CSV table of C-alpha atoms in Angstrom, one decimal:
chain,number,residue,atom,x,y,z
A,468,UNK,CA,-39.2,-20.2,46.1
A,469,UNK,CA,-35.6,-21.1,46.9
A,470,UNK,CA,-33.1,-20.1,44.2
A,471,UNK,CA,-31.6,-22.9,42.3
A,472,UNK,CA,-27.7,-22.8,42.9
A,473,UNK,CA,-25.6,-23.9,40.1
A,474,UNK,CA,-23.0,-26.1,40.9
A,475,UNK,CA,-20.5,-24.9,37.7
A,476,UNK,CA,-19.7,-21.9,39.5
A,477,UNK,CA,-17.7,-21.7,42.6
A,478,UNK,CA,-18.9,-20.4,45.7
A,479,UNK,CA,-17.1,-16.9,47.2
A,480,UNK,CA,-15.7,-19.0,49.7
A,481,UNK,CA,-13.8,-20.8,46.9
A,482,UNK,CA,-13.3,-18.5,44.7
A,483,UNK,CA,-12.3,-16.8,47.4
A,484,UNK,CA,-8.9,-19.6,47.3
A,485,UNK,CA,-8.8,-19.6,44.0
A,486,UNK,CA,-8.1,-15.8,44.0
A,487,UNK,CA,-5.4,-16.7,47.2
A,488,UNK,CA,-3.9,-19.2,45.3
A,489,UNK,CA,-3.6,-17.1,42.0
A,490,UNK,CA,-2.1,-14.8,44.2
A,491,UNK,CA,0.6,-16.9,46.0
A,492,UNK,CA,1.6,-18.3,42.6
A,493,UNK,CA,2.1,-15.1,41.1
A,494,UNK,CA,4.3,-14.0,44.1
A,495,UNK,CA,6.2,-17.6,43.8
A,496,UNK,CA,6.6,-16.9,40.4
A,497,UNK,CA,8.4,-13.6,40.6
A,498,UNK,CA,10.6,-14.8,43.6
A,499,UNK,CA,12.1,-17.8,41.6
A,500,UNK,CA,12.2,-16.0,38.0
A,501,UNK,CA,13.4,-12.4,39.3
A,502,UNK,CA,14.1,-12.1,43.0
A,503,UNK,CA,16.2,-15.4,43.9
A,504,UNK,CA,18.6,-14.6,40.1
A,505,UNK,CA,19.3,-11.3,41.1
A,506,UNK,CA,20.2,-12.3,44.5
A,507,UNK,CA,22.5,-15.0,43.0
A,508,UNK,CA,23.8,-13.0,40.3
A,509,UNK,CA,25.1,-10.1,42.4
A,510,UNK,CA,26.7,-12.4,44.8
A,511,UNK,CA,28.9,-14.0,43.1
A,512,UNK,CA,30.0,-11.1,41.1
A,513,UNK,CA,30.6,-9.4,44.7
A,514,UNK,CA,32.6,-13.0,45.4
A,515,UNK,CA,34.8,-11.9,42.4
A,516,UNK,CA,32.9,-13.8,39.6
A,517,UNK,CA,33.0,-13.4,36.0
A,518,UNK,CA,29.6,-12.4,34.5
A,519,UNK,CA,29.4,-15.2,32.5
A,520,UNK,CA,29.4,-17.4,35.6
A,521,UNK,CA,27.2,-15.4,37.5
A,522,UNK,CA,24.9,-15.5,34.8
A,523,UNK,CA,24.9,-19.0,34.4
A,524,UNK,CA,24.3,-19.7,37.9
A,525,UNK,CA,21.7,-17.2,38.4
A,526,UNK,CA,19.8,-18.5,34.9
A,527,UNK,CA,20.1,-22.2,36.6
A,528,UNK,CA,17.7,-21.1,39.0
A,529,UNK,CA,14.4,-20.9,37.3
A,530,UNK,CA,15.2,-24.0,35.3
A,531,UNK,CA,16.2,-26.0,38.1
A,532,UNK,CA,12.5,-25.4,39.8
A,533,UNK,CA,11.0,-25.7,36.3
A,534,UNK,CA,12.7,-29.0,36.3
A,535,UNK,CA,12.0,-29.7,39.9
A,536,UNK,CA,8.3,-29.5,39.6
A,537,UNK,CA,8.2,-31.3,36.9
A,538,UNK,CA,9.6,-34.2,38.9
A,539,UNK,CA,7.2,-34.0,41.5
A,540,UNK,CA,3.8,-33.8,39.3
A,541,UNK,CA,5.4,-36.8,37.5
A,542,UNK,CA,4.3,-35.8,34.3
A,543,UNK,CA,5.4,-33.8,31.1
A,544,UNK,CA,5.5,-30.1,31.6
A,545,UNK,CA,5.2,-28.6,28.5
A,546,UNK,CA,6.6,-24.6,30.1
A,547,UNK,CA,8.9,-26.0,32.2
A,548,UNK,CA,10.5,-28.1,29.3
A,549,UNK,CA,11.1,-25.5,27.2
A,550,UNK,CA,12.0,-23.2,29.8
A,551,UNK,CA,15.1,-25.6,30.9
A,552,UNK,CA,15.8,-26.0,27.3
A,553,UNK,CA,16.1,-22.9,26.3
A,554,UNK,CA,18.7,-22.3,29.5
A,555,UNK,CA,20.9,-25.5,28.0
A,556,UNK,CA,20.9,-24.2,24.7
A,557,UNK,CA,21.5,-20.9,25.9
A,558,UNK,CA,24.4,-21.7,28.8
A,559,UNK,CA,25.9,-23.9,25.9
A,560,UNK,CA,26.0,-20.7,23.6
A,561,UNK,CA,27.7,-18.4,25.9
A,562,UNK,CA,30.1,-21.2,27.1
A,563,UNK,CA,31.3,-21.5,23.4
A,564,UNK,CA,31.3,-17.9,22.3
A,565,UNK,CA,32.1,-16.6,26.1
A,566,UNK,CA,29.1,-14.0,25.3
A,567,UNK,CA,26.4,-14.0,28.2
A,568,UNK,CA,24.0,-11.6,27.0
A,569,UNK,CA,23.0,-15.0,25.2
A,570,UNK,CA,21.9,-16.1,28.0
A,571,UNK,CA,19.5,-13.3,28.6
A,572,UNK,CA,18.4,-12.9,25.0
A,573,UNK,CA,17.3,-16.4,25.4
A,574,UNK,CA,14.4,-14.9,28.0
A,575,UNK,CA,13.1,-13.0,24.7
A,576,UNK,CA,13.4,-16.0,22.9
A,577,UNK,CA,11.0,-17.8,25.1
A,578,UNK,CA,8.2,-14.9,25.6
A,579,UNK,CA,8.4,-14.5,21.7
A,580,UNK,CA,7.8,-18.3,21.2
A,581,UNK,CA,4.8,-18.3,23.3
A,582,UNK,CA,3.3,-15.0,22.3
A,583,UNK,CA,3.3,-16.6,18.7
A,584,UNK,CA,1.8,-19.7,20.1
A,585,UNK,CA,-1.1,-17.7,21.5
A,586,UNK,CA,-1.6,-15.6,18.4
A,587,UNK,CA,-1.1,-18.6,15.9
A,588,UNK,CA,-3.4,-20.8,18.1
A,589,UNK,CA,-6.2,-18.7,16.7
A,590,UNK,CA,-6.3,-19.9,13.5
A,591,UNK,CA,-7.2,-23.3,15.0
A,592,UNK,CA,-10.4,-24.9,16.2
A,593,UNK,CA,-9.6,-24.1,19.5
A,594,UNK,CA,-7.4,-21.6,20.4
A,595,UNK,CA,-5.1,-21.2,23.7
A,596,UNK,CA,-6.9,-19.4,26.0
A,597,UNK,CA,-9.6,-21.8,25.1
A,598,UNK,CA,-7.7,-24.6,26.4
A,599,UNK,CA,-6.4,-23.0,29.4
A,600,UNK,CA,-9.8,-21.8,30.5
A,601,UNK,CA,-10.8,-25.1,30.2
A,602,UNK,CA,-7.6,-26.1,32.5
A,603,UNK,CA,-8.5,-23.9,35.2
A,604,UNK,CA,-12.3,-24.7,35.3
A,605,UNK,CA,-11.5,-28.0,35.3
A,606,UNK,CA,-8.9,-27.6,39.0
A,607,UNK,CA,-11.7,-24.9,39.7
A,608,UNK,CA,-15.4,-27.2,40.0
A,609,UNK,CA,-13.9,-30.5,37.9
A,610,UNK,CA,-15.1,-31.6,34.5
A,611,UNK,CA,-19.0,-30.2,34.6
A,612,UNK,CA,-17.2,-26.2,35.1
A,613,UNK,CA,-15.1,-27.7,31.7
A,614,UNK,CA,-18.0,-28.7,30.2
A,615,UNK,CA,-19.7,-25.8,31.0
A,616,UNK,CA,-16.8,-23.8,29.6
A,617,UNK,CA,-16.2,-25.4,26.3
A,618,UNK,CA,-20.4,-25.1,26.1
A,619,UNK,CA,-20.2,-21.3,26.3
A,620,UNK,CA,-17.3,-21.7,23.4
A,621,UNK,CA,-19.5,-23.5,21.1
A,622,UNK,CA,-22.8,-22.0,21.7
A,623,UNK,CA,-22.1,-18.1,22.6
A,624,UNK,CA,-20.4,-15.9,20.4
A,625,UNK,CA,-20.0,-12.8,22.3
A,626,UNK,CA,-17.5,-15.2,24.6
A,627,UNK,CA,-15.7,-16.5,21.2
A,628,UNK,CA,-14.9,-12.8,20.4
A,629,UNK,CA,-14.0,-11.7,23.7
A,630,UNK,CA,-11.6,-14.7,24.2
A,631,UNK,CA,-10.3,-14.1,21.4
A,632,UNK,CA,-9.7,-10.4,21.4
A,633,UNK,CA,-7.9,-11.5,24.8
A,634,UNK,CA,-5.4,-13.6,23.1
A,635,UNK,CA,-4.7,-11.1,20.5
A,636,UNK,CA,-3.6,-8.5,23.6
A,637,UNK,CA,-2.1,-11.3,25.0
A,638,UNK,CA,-0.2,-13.0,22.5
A,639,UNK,CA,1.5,-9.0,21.0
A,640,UNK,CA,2.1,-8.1,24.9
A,641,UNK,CA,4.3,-11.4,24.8
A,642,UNK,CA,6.1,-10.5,21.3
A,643,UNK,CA,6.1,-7.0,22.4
A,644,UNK,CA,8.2,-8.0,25.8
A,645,UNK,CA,10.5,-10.6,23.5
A,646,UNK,CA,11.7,-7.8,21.2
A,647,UNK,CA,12.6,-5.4,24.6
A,648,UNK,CA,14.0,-8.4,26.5
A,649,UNK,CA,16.4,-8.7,23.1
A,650,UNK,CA,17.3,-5.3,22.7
A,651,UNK,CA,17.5,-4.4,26.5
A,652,UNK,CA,20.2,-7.8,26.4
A,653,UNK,CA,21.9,-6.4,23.4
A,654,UNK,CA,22.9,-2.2,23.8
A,655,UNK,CA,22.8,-2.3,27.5
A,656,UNK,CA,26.1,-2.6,30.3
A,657,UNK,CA,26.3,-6.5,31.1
A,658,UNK,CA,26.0,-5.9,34.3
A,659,UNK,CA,23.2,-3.8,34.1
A,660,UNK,CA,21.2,-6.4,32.1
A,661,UNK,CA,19.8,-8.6,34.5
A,662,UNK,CA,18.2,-5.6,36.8
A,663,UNK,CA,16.9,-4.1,33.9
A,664,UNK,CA,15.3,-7.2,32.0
A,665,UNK,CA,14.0,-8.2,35.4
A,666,UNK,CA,12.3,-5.0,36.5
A,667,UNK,CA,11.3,-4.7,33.1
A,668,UNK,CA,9.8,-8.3,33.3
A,669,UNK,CA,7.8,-7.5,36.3
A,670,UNK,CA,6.4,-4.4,34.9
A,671,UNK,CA,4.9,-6.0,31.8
A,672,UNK,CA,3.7,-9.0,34.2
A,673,UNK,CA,2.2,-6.9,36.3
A,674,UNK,CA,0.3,-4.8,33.8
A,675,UNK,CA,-0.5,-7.5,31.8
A,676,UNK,CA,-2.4,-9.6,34.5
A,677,UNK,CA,-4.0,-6.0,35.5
A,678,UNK,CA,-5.7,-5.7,32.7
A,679,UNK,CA,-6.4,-9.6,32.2
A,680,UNK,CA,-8.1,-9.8,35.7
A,681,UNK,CA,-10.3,-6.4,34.8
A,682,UNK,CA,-11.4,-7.7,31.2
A,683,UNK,CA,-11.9,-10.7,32.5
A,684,UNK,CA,-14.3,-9.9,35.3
A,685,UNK,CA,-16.1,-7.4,33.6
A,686,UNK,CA,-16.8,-9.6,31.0
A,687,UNK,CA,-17.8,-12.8,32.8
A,688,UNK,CA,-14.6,-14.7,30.9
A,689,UNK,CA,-14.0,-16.3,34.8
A,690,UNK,CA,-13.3,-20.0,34.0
């Protein structure tokens, strides 16, 4: 008797692409929030400018893509909108006080935000990680792998706890990395701030997603 495939879940060829494209996205990610600022950053101070210049030029770069992609989906980005908002209001602080550690606190600011976001979201109906499950199911198999997910939300709950004890170690990893970002921005050498925050940034990303992908798996919370 032939086994009856089900067509929610994606086949190891395309998971396969999903896992690529996770992949590429995370590496894109780290080249336009870390690698392309830093590059910026210590070359104009090598140029002979100020920090506060430097910084403002190297912040521009992130929201400029944020704003960039935006433009090309053609639709409201929810991340990207507050990411280039919190660079205006930030760049518009430091050009009034002359202070650009503003400018990196800012980063804090914005991890903080959505860390509570994530944690708050659980009081609600449907929390976060709910939704962006749901998100990437959907781009995954279309709106039968949704269905299937919001299913396993309603029905099973094993999955309710486990999603939600990952948006509890999500949402404090996020608060935990706002409060460094802030104090790493406030004690340390200017110029020492945006290879610090950065490498620190990376680190937390990196074990974050470690121990995301491993729960995940292990637990069959795949969307």
């Amino acid at each position: 008797m032939r086994p009856v495939r089900n067509d929610t879940q994606p086949t190891p060829t395309a998971a396969g692409r999903t896992s690529e494209s996770a992949r590429r996205a995370l590496v894109g990610r780290i080249v336009v929030d870390v690698v392309l600022p830093l590059l910026v950053y210590y070359a104009l101070r090598a140029l002979g400018a100020g920090v506060l210049a430097a910084t403002l030029a190297a912040g521009a770069v992130p929201a400029a893509n944020a704003a960039l992609v935006a433009a090309r989906s053609r639709r409201i980005d929810v991340a990207g909108l507050v990411v280039v908002s919190l660079f205006l209001a930030g760049g518009a602080l430091s050009v009034v006080t002359g202070d650009a550690r503003l400018l990196y606190i800012k980063d804090g600011w914005l991890t903080g935000l959505l860390g509570a976001w994530v944690l708050l979201s659980l009081a609600m109906k449907r929390p976060f990680m709910l939704h962006l499950g749901t998100a990437i199911a959907t781009a995954k198999v279309g709106d039968e792998g949704a269905a299937a997910w919001q299913r396993r939300w309603t029905d099973d709950p094993v999955f309710r706890r486990r999603l939600r004890l990952v948006s509890v170690v999500v949402g404090v990893v996020l608060m935990l990395d706002a409060v460094v970002r802030v104090a790493i921005a406030s004690v340390i050498d200017l110029d020492a701030v945006a290879t610090v925050t950065n490498v620190q940034y990376v680190v937390m990303l990196a074990g974050l997603l470690s121990w995301f992908f491993w729960y995940t798996a292990r637990h069959g919370l795949r969307a």
